[in-house]
Structures are given as C-alpha cells and as structure tokens.
mmCIF file of C-alpha atoms and ligand atoms in Angstrom:
data_model
loop_
_atom_site.group_PDB
_atom_site.id
_atom_site.type_symbol
_atom_site.label_atom_id
_atom_site.label_comp_id
_atom_site.label_asym_id
_atom_site.label_seq_id
_atom_site.Cartn_x
_atom_site.Cartn_y
_atom_site.Cartn_z
ATOM 1 C CA MET A 22 71.646 117.165 -129.118
ATOM 2 C CA GLY A 23 74.057 114.249 -128.501
ATOM 3 C CA LEU A 24 71.253 112.347 -126.753
ATOM 4 C CA LEU A 25 68.854 113.032 -129.641
ATOM 5 C CA LEU A 26 71.369 111.621 -132.096
ATOM 6 C CA ILE A 27 71.768 108.584 -130.012
ATOM 7 C CA ILE A 28 68.004 108.085 -129.856
ATOM 8 C CA ILE A 29 67.758 108.530 -133.591
ATOM 9 C CA PHE A 30 70.548 105.977 -134.017
ATOM 10 C CA ILE A 31 68.880 103.468 -131.811
ATOM 11 C CA PHE A 32 65.622 103.980 -133.540
ATOM 12 C CA PHE A 33 67.293 103.278 -136.924
ATOM 13 C CA THR A 34 69.080 100.208 -135.648
ATOM 14 C CA ILE A 35 66.014 98.689 -134.146
ATOM 15 C CA PHE A 36 63.262 99.671 -136.543
ATOM 16 C CA ILE A 37 64.825 100.489 -139.914
ATOM 17 C CA SER A 38 67.946 98.409 -140.245
ATOM 18 C CA PRO A 39 67.581 95.787 -142.943
ATOM 19 C CA THR A 40 69.095 93.131 -140.646
ATOM 20 C CA LYS A 41 66.264 93.292 -138.100
ATOM 21 C CA PRO A 42 65.480 89.769 -136.973
ATOM 22 C CA GLU A 43 62.095 89.562 -138.615
ATOM 23 C CA ASN A 44 63.723 90.072 -142.000
ATOM 24 C CA LEU A 45 66.253 87.312 -141.463
ATOM 25 C CA LYS A 46 65.731 83.940 -143.180
ATOM 26 C CA LEU A 47 65.431 80.985 -141.003
ATOM 27 C CA PHE A 48 67.475 77.747 -140.956
ATOM 28 C CA ARG A 49 66.591 74.987 -138.599
ATOM 29 C CA GLU A 50 68.175 71.693 -137.704
ATOM 30 C CA TYR A 51 66.729 68.792 -135.718
ATOM 31 C CA ILE A 52 69.387 67.312 -133.425
ATOM 32 C CA GLY A 53 69.939 64.626 -130.802
ATOM 33 C CA ALA A 54 67.482 61.850 -131.644
ATOM 34 C CA GLU A 55 69.899 59.272 -133.091
ATOM 35 C CA PHE A 56 72.809 59.256 -130.657
ATOM 36 C CA THR A 57 75.644 59.678 -133.198
ATOM 37 C CA ASN A 58 77.510 61.952 -130.760
ATOM 38 C CA VAL A 59 76.727 65.086 -132.678
ATOM 39 C CA LYS A 60 77.225 68.349 -130.855
ATOM 40 C CA PHE A 61 75.990 71.837 -131.563
ATOM 41 C CA THR A 62 79.488 72.945 -132.274
ATOM 42 C CA ASP A 63 79.855 70.414 -135.092
ATOM 43 C CA VAL A 64 77.181 72.155 -137.177
ATOM 44 C CA PRO A 65 78.144 75.125 -139.437
ATOM 45 C CA ILE A 66 76.212 78.304 -138.568
ATOM 46 C CA ASN A 67 75.937 81.194 -140.967
ATOM 47 C CA PRO A 68 75.785 84.497 -138.926
ATOM 48 C CA ASN A 69 73.460 86.196 -141.392
ATOM 49 C CA LEU A 70 70.375 84.261 -140.681
ATOM 50 C CA GLN A 71 68.266 83.058 -137.742
ATOM 51 C CA PHE A 72 69.489 79.601 -136.790
ATOM 52 C CA ASP A 73 67.324 77.261 -134.672
ATOM 53 C CA PHE A 74 68.476 73.876 -133.249
ATOM 54 C CA ILE A 75 65.543 71.706 -132.329
ATOM 55 C CA LEU A 76 66.286 69.071 -129.691
ATOM 56 C CA SER A 77 64.619 65.808 -130.548
ATOM 57 C CA PHE A 78 62.542 64.669 -128.718
ATOM 58 C CA ALA A 79 60.705 65.199 -125.450
ATOM 59 C CA ILE A 80 57.972 62.515 -125.262
ATOM 60 C CA ASP A 81 55.117 61.872 -122.791
ATOM 61 C CA TYR A 82 56.121 58.298 -122.207
ATOM 62 C CA THR A 83 58.001 56.483 -119.449
ATOM 63 C CA THR A 84 61.684 55.941 -120.058
ATOM 64 C CA SER A 85 61.580 52.113 -119.866
ATOM 65 C CA THR A 86 63.489 50.831 -122.894
ATOM 66 C CA SER A 87 61.615 47.497 -122.877
ATOM 67 C CA SER A 88 58.039 48.815 -122.466
ATOM 68 C CA PRO A 89 57.768 52.609 -122.696
ATOM 69 C CA THR A 90 54.175 53.603 -121.744
ATOM 70 C CA PRO A 91 52.190 56.835 -122.234
ATOM 71 C CA THR A 92 52.101 59.243 -119.295
ATOM 72 C CA ASN A 93 49.279 61.649 -120.279
ATOM 73 C CA GLY A 94 51.372 64.712 -120.828
ATOM 74 C CA LYS A 95 54.209 64.112 -118.368
ATOM 75 C CA PHE A 96 57.182 64.608 -120.616
ATOM 76 C CA ASN A 97 60.645 62.956 -120.334
ATOM 77 C CA ILE A 98 63.804 63.780 -122.314
ATOM 78 C CA PHE A 99 64.799 61.314 -125.034
ATOM 79 C CA TRP A 100 67.576 63.283 -126.834
ATOM 80 C CA ASP A 101 71.273 62.677 -126.357
ATOM 81 C CA THR A 102 71.800 64.671 -123.153
ATOM 82 C CA LYS A 103 75.436 63.519 -122.907
ATOM 83 C CA ASN A 104 76.419 65.454 -125.975
ATOM 84 C CA LEU A 105 73.618 68.068 -125.726
ATOM 85 C CA PRO A 106 73.410 69.056 -122.088
ATOM 86 C CA PRO A 107 72.172 72.450 -120.690
ATOM 87 C CA ALA A 108 75.822 73.844 -120.598
ATOM 88 C CA GLN A 109 76.187 73.238 -124.336
ATOM 89 C CA VAL A 110 72.890 75.026 -125.023
ATOM 90 C CA SER A 111 74.121 78.215 -123.183
ATOM 91 C CA TYR A 112 77.605 77.833 -124.808
ATOM 92 C CA ILE A 113 76.287 77.733 -128.398
ATOM 93 C CA LYS A 114 73.909 80.600 -127.747
ATOM 94 C CA LYS A 115 76.658 82.724 -126.315
ATOM 95 C CA LYS A 116 79.042 81.929 -129.110
ATOM 96 C CA HIS A 117 76.377 82.579 -131.835
ATOM 97 C CA PRO A 118 73.919 85.344 -130.941
ATOM 98 C CA ASN A 119 71.746 84.320 -133.911
ATOM 99 C CA VAL A 120 71.167 80.831 -132.457
ATOM 100 C CA ARG A 121 68.015 79.806 -130.666
ATOM 101 C CA VAL A 122 67.438 76.331 -129.281
ATOM 102 C CA GLY A 123 64.049 74.652 -128.957
ATOM 103 C CA LEU A 124 62.733 71.198 -128.283
ATOM 104 C CA SER A 125 60.418 69.069 -130.344
ATOM 105 C CA ILE A 126 57.661 66.983 -128.719
ATOM 106 C CA GLY A 127 56.394 63.586 -130.075
ATOM 107 C CA GLY A 128 58.343 62.083 -132.884
ATOM 108 C CA ASP A 129 57.731 58.925 -134.854
ATOM 109 C CA SER A 130 58.758 56.288 -132.310
ATOM 110 C CA ILE A 131 60.290 55.448 -129.004
ATOM 111 C CA PHE A 132 62.641 52.540 -128.618
ATOM 112 C CA ASN A 133 61.113 50.898 -131.736
ATOM 113 C CA ASN A 134 57.488 51.383 -130.646
ATOM 114 C CA LEU A 135 55.328 54.037 -132.268
ATOM 115 C CA ALA A 136 54.931 57.176 -130.095
ATOM 116 C CA TYR A 137 51.261 58.101 -129.819
ATOM 117 C CA PHE A 138 49.515 61.279 -128.849
ATOM 118 C CA GLN A 139 47.313 59.738 -126.198
ATOM 119 C CA PRO A 140 45.693 62.169 -123.720
ATOM 120 C CA LYS A 141 43.316 60.977 -120.925
ATOM 121 C CA SER A 142 41.460 64.324 -121.032
ATOM 122 C CA ILE A 143 42.235 67.772 -122.491
ATOM 123 C CA HIS A 144 42.436 69.371 -119.055
ATOM 124 C CA SER A 145 44.717 66.744 -117.418
ATOM 125 C CA TRP A 146 47.013 66.462 -120.403
ATOM 126 C CA VAL A 147 47.517 70.263 -120.759
ATOM 127 C CA SER A 148 48.098 70.600 -116.999
ATOM 128 C CA ASN A 149 50.754 67.827 -117.011
ATOM 129 C CA ALA A 150 52.300 69.018 -120.235
ATOM 130 C CA VAL A 151 52.596 72.655 -119.098
ATOM 131 C CA SER A 152 54.367 71.749 -115.822
ATOM 132 C CA SER A 153 56.651 69.042 -117.123
ATOM 133 C CA LEU A 154 57.701 70.934 -120.304
ATOM 134 C CA THR A 155 58.221 74.164 -118.336
ATOM 135 C CA HIS A 156 60.616 72.336 -116.069
ATOM 136 C CA ILE A 157 62.634 70.925 -119.023
ATOM 137 C CA ILE A 158 62.652 74.160 -120.952
ATOM 138 C CA LYS A 159 63.913 76.123 -117.892
ATOM 139 C CA GLN A 160 66.475 73.461 -117.043
ATOM 140 C CA PHE A 161 67.970 73.764 -120.552
ATOM 141 C CA ALA A 162 67.199 77.534 -121.018
ATOM 142 C CA LEU A 163 65.351 76.809 -124.294
ATOM 143 C CA ASP A 164 63.532 79.352 -126.500
ATOM 144 C CA GLY A 165 60.864 77.481 -128.222
ATOM 145 C CA ILE A 166 58.789 74.342 -128.918
ATOM 146 C CA ASP A 167 58.114 72.261 -131.988
ATOM 147 C CA ILE A 168 55.149 69.900 -132.295
ATOM 148 C CA ASP A 169 56.003 66.662 -134.055
ATOM 149 C CA TYR A 170 53.417 64.024 -133.011
ATOM 150 C CA GLU A 171 52.902 61.667 -135.939
ATOM 151 C CA HIS A 172 50.575 58.961 -134.535
ATOM 152 C CA PHE A 173 47.273 59.594 -132.787
ATOM 153 C CA LYS A 174 44.948 57.984 -130.293
ATOM 154 C CA GLY A 175 42.877 61.084 -129.946
ATOM 155 C CA ASP A 176 40.634 62.898 -132.463
ATOM 156 C CA PRO A 177 41.719 66.126 -134.300
ATOM 157 C CA ASP A 178 39.563 68.349 -132.013
ATOM 158 C CA THR A 179 41.272 66.983 -128.867
ATOM 159 C CA PHE A 180 44.645 67.318 -130.484
ATOM 160 C CA ALA A 181 43.892 70.918 -131.506
ATOM 161 C CA GLU A 182 42.736 71.801 -127.955
ATOM 162 C CA CYS A 183 45.591 70.139 -126.189
ATOM 163 C CA ILE A 184 48.337 71.504 -128.361
ATOM 164 C CA GLY A 185 46.762 74.898 -128.903
ATOM 165 C CA ARG A 186 46.258 75.442 -125.166
ATOM 166 C CA LEU A 187 49.704 74.152 -124.401
ATOM 167 C CA ILE A 188 51.378 76.631 -126.837
ATOM 168 C CA SER A 189 49.140 79.483 -125.698
ATOM 169 C CA ILE A 190 49.932 78.976 -122.055
ATOM 170 C CA LEU A 191 53.695 78.584 -122.604
ATOM 171 C CA LYS A 192 53.779 81.766 -124.643
ATOM 172 C CA ARG A 193 51.588 83.728 -122.261
ATOM 173 C CA LYS A 194 53.816 82.744 -119.321
ATOM 174 C CA GLY A 195 56.975 83.729 -121.323
ATOM 175 C CA VAL A 196 58.333 80.116 -121.142
ATOM 176 C CA VAL A 197 58.701 79.975 -124.932
ATOM 177 C CA LYS A 198 59.074 82.671 -127.599
ATOM 178 C CA PHE A 199 58.303 80.641 -130.659
ATOM 179 C CA ALA A 200 56.315 77.522 -131.680
ATOM 180 C CA SER A 201 56.294 75.454 -134.785
ATOM 181 C CA ILE A 202 54.512 72.392 -136.075
ATOM 182 C CA ALA A 203 55.859 69.549 -138.219
ATOM 183 C CA PRO A 204 53.074 67.941 -140.277
ATOM 184 C CA PHE A 205 53.530 65.738 -143.447
ATOM 185 C CA ASP A 206 51.566 64.232 -146.259
ATOM 186 C CA ASP A 207 49.400 61.669 -144.581
ATOM 187 C CA PRO A 208 45.588 61.968 -144.279
ATOM 188 C CA ASP A 209 45.324 61.392 -140.510
ATOM 189 C CA VAL A 210 48.300 63.541 -139.779
ATOM 190 C CA GLN A 211 46.972 66.426 -141.890
ATOM 191 C CA ASN A 212 43.545 66.176 -140.325
ATOM 192 C CA HIS A 213 45.034 66.681 -136.873
ATOM 193 C CA TYR A 214 47.370 69.524 -137.831
ATOM 194 C CA ILE A 215 44.960 71.417 -140.048
ATOM 195 C CA SER A 216 42.321 71.251 -137.245
ATOM 196 C CA LEU A 217 45.016 72.675 -134.918
ATOM 197 C CA TRP A 218 45.937 75.345 -137.413
ATOM 198 C CA LYS A 219 42.256 76.438 -137.995
ATOM 199 C CA LYS A 220 41.806 77.065 -134.265
ATOM 200 C CA TYR A 221 45.145 78.078 -133.046
ATOM 201 C CA GLY A 222 47.183 79.136 -136.106
ATOM 202 C CA HIS A 223 47.673 82.584 -134.543
ATOM 203 C CA VAL A 224 50.051 81.084 -131.835
ATOM 204 C CA ILE A 225 52.070 78.996 -134.359
ATOM 205 C CA ASP A 226 55.069 80.827 -135.903
ATOM 206 C CA TYR A 227 56.410 78.314 -138.428
ATOM 207 C CA VAL A 228 55.334 75.198 -140.255
ATOM 208 C CA ASN A 229 58.135 72.721 -140.533
ATOM 209 C CA TYR A 230 56.480 70.810 -143.347
ATOM 210 C CA GLN A 231 58.208 67.465 -143.834
ATOM 211 C CA PHE A 232 58.695 67.567 -147.609
ATOM 212 C CA TYR A 233 61.010 64.508 -147.234
ATOM 213 C CA ALA A 234 57.966 62.370 -146.403
ATOM 214 C CA TYR A 235 57.086 62.406 -150.093
ATOM 215 C CA ASP A 236 58.392 59.718 -152.459
ATOM 216 C CA ASN A 237 61.970 60.040 -153.657
ATOM 217 C CA SER A 238 60.779 60.210 -157.204
ATOM 218 C CA THR A 239 59.462 63.723 -156.481
ATOM 219 C CA THR A 240 60.354 66.166 -159.313
ATOM 220 C CA ILE A 241 60.995 69.939 -158.972
ATOM 221 C CA PRO A 242 57.530 70.857 -160.418
ATOM 222 C CA GLU A 243 55.927 68.344 -158.091
ATOM 223 C CA PHE A 244 57.765 69.778 -155.150
ATOM 224 C CA ILE A 245 56.594 73.310 -156.033
ATOM 225 C CA GLY A 246 52.984 71.963 -156.398
ATOM 226 C CA TYR A 247 53.278 70.358 -152.893
ATOM 227 C CA PHE A 248 54.491 73.658 -151.533
ATOM 228 C CA GLU A 249 51.534 75.498 -153.040
ATOM 229 C CA LYS A 250 49.164 73.007 -151.592
ATOM 230 C CA GLN A 251 50.522 73.521 -148.078
ATOM 231 C CA ARG A 252 50.230 77.306 -148.536
ATOM 232 C CA LYS A 253 46.564 76.652 -148.819
ATOM 233 C CA ASN A 254 46.281 74.143 -146.034
ATOM 234 C CA TYR A 255 48.228 76.467 -143.625
ATOM 235 C CA LYS A 256 46.984 79.747 -144.858
ATOM 236 C CA GLY A 257 49.124 82.651 -143.827
ATOM 237 C CA GLY A 258 51.728 80.321 -142.269
ATOM 238 C CA LYS A 259 55.531 80.629 -142.666
ATOM 239 C CA ILE A 260 56.139 77.356 -144.433
ATOM 240 C CA LEU A 261 59.692 76.004 -144.540
ATOM 241 C CA THR A 262 61.000 73.628 -147.102
ATOM 242 C CA SER A 263 63.046 70.593 -145.916
ATOM 243 C CA PHE A 264 65.254 67.723 -146.839
ATOM 244 C CA ILE A 265 66.467 64.593 -145.093
ATOM 245 C CA SER A 266 70.252 64.243 -144.707
ATOM 246 C CA ASP A 267 70.738 61.031 -146.660
ATOM 247 C CA GLY A 268 68.494 62.089 -149.549
ATOM 248 C CA SER A 269 66.601 58.803 -149.334
ATOM 249 C CA LYS A 270 63.076 60.397 -149.461
ATOM 250 C CA GLY A 271 61.463 63.442 -151.043
ATOM 251 C CA LEU A 272 63.315 65.770 -153.334
ATOM 252 C CA ALA A 273 67.036 65.175 -152.505
ATOM 253 C CA PRO A 274 69.647 67.884 -152.520
ATOM 254 C CA THR A 275 71.322 65.884 -155.358
ATOM 255 C CA LYS A 276 68.159 65.892 -157.355
ATOM 256 C CA GLY A 277 67.056 69.506 -157.391
ATOM 257 C CA PHE A 278 65.979 70.444 -153.859
ATOM 258 C CA PHE A 279 67.988 73.668 -154.058
ATOM 259 C CA SER A 280 66.757 74.486 -157.518
ATOM 260 C CA ALA A 281 63.209 74.227 -156.163
ATOM 261 C CA CYS A 282 64.196 76.480 -153.297
ATOM 262 C CA GLU A 283 65.666 79.052 -155.770
ATOM 263 C CA ILE A 284 62.261 79.099 -157.567
ATOM 264 C CA LEU A 285 60.367 79.734 -154.364
ATOM 265 C CA LYS A 286 63.011 82.364 -153.367
ATOM 266 C CA LYS A 287 62.411 84.244 -156.547
ATOM 267 C CA ARG A 288 58.667 84.193 -155.806
ATOM 268 C CA LYS A 289 59.469 85.537 -152.337
ATOM 269 C CA GLN A 290 57.788 82.549 -150.834
ATOM 270 C CA LEU A 291 60.818 80.917 -149.217
ATOM 271 C CA PHE A 292 60.898 81.753 -145.526
ATOM 272 C CA GLY A 293 63.419 79.179 -144.594
ATOM 273 C CA ILE A 294 64.775 75.643 -144.743
ATOM 274 C CA PHE A 295 65.050 72.843 -142.135
ATOM 275 C CA VAL A 296 66.920 69.601 -142.052
ATOM 276 C CA TRP A 297 66.289 66.175 -140.555
ATOM 277 C CA CYS A 298 68.887 65.799 -139.040
ATOM 278 C CA ALA A 299 72.310 66.854 -137.648
ATOM 279 C CA ASP A 300 72.894 63.364 -136.318
ATOM 280 C CA GLU A 301 72.855 62.007 -139.873
ATOM 281 C CA SER A 302 74.506 64.943 -141.627
ATOM 282 C CA LYS A 303 77.579 64.709 -139.410
ATOM 283 C CA SER A 304 79.153 61.857 -141.325
ATOM 284 C CA SER A 305 79.096 63.844 -144.552
ATOM 285 C CA GLY A 306 80.376 67.119 -143.120
ATOM 286 C CA PHE A 307 77.148 69.093 -143.271
ATOM 287 C CA ARG A 308 77.727 69.848 -146.890
ATOM 288 C CA TYR A 309 73.986 70.579 -147.681
ATOM 289 C CA GLU A 310 73.537 72.617 -144.489
ATOM 290 C CA LYS A 311 76.234 74.930 -145.818
ATOM 291 C CA GLN A 312 74.603 75.100 -149.252
ATOM 292 C CA GLY A 313 71.195 75.728 -147.831
ATOM 293 C CA GLN A 314 72.395 78.557 -145.581
ATOM 294 C CA THR A 315 74.281 80.193 -148.474
ATOM 295 C CA LEU A 316 71.088 80.057 -150.597
ATOM 296 C CA LEU A 317 69.133 81.774 -147.875
ATOM 297 C CA THR A 318 71.702 84.523 -147.290
ATOM 298 C CA THR A 319 72.394 85.541 -150.915
ATOM 299 C CA LEU A 320 70.185 87.649 -152.934
HETATM 300 C C1 NAG B 416 63.868 55.518 -152.939
HETATM 301 O O1 NAG B 416 62.849 54.972 -152.084
HETATM 302 C C2 NAG B 416 62.846 53.562 -152.085
HETATM 303 C C3 NAG B 416 61.662 53.063 -151.159
HETATM 304 O O2 NAG B 416 60.662 53.944 -151.128
HETATM 305 C C4 NAG B 416 64.125 52.894 -151.627
HETATM 306 O O3 NAG B 416 64.099 51.549 -151.718
HETATM 307 C C5 NAG B 416 65.283 53.492 -152.435
HETATM 308 O O4 NAG B 416 66.443 53.020 -151.874
HETATM 309 C C6 NAG B 416 65.211 55.018 -152.483
HETATM 310 N N1 NAG B 416 66.286 55.641 -153.298
HETATM 311 C C7 NAG B 416 67.324 56.265 -152.819
HETATM 312 C C8 NAG B 416 68.250 56.853 -153.854
HETATM 313 O O5 NAG B 416 67.519 56.496 -151.633
#
C-alpha cells in the first residue's frame, strides 16, 4: 500500500505536475564573446523557468589573432575561458538546477575578420566537427549546441547537410540534449537556415531568432508581424523573441519590447526570450534580464 502511494506520488510529480520541465518557459543568455569579465554568477537566474547560458563562440578557425584561417570543422574555443572555465559550468549548474549550459558555433567575426562557414566537403567537415565539438562539450560538461553561422562560403544544401548531420549525430550519441539555431533577417542567412529547417527541423529544439537585427525604428506591430513571418518560415518551431543589451538595434526594451512579448504571451505564442549578451548587460546590472524573466514566470 505504502509502495503504491509512493508510485502514484512519483507518477504525479513526473507526469502531471504543472512545473514539469516541458511546461517551463525558456530564458537564454549568450555569454563570453566580449571579454568584459562577466561570470555566470553575475547573471540573475529566476528559479521558475528553464535558464540556458550559451557560451560564445566555438569556431572552426585557427586561433592566430593576426590571420585566423578556416579549419574545415576543427573547432577551437573563442570565449572567455578565464572567467567561464569548466569548473564554473559545473558550479552554476549545481547551484541552480534549472540551468543548462550550451555552446554556440560560428558567430559574426573572429578577431575583426568575418567568420565563414567554409567546409571542404560534407563528410570531412562533419567528421571533424563531431570529434572536435565532442571533445569541447565533454571537457566543459555542456548540455547543448546553438548554430550561429552568419556568413557562408557554401550553398544552403551543403549547410543543411553539414549542420543537420552534426546535430543528429551529437544527439544520437547523447553528447547534447538540445540544439538551437540563430538566424536573422538577411536573404542569404535565411536561405541557409530555412533549407536546414526543411530537412532537419525535427532535430532542432529552438529558434533563437535575432529580432535585434532589424532596424531600431521597429514598432510593436512591426515586431509582431516579423514574429508571424518567422512562424511561417520555421513552421512548428519554438521561436524565441530577443533583444540586444544596449537597445541599439531592433525593438529595444525601452521602446516596447516587453509590450510586444505580452501580446505574444496572451496569444500563447511566447515560448521564451533570449538576450545578446551578458557581457554587455553586466554594466547596467542585468535590469532587462530580470524584467524578461519576471514576464515569463507570471501569468
Ligand atoms: C539606431 O540605429 C542607427 C544606425 O542604424 C544608429 O546610428 C543609432 O545610434 C541607433 N539609435 C539608438 C538609440 O541606438
């Protein structure tokens, strides 16, 4: 009898409880690209949501500061490992059970040069990427991967195959538990990511759509329109809204970003919010991170 009650209790906690992880809203924060000495522990973390840090970036380039060159899928670490080492990853995850930590690959630039997606062949790139990223992910005990290539020397089909196979293999091997993509409003970028989505959308958990890539004259209705458009481009995807810390681009927190989020929340379309980036938010005390997390955790 006692055992039965325990089993029923466990069943309720796991399957029925309203706080089961799948029901939690998601808040994500890129961190580490700008070397402002930001640490995980600086960032406010609301316990009532799923919180992801995304280490930025791992790039398949050599680490030469004067002339970084492409390495065909052999990834190196370019985030601030002094302030964000493996020990800090395990510390923040232990301190906050609702925290996951992932890494992002690609990014806009590397030591003031554009960072290109530049594979020699699908097979060789995937093989190199799987082994180099597995090594980094295990070294840091990371949970997931984000795809943020923004410049391409490779057609959309090749991009779709390389990234789609990479994510599929990492998931199948249990190296990562989640994957996201970070496209934005640019024809070439969208061609590559939509092609990836069409073929491999089933292995991609979240779309970190860079809403801050739009003009800073963006109004609330325009923002909602952009969101609707991406719901069509990434059909069935969990699309997150986003802002940039200094409010210089897109719909800024001071100009209605949170009102737009409230509208989407009422429509039950707001799955989560992400921020670029902790490095820049640090100087203003993470004010909008707090506001965003409060919005996601209140009815
Ligand atoms: C809006 O964007 C323009 C350039 O696109 C920039 O010059 C201006 O400073 C931005 N405004 C704000 C408030 O950041």
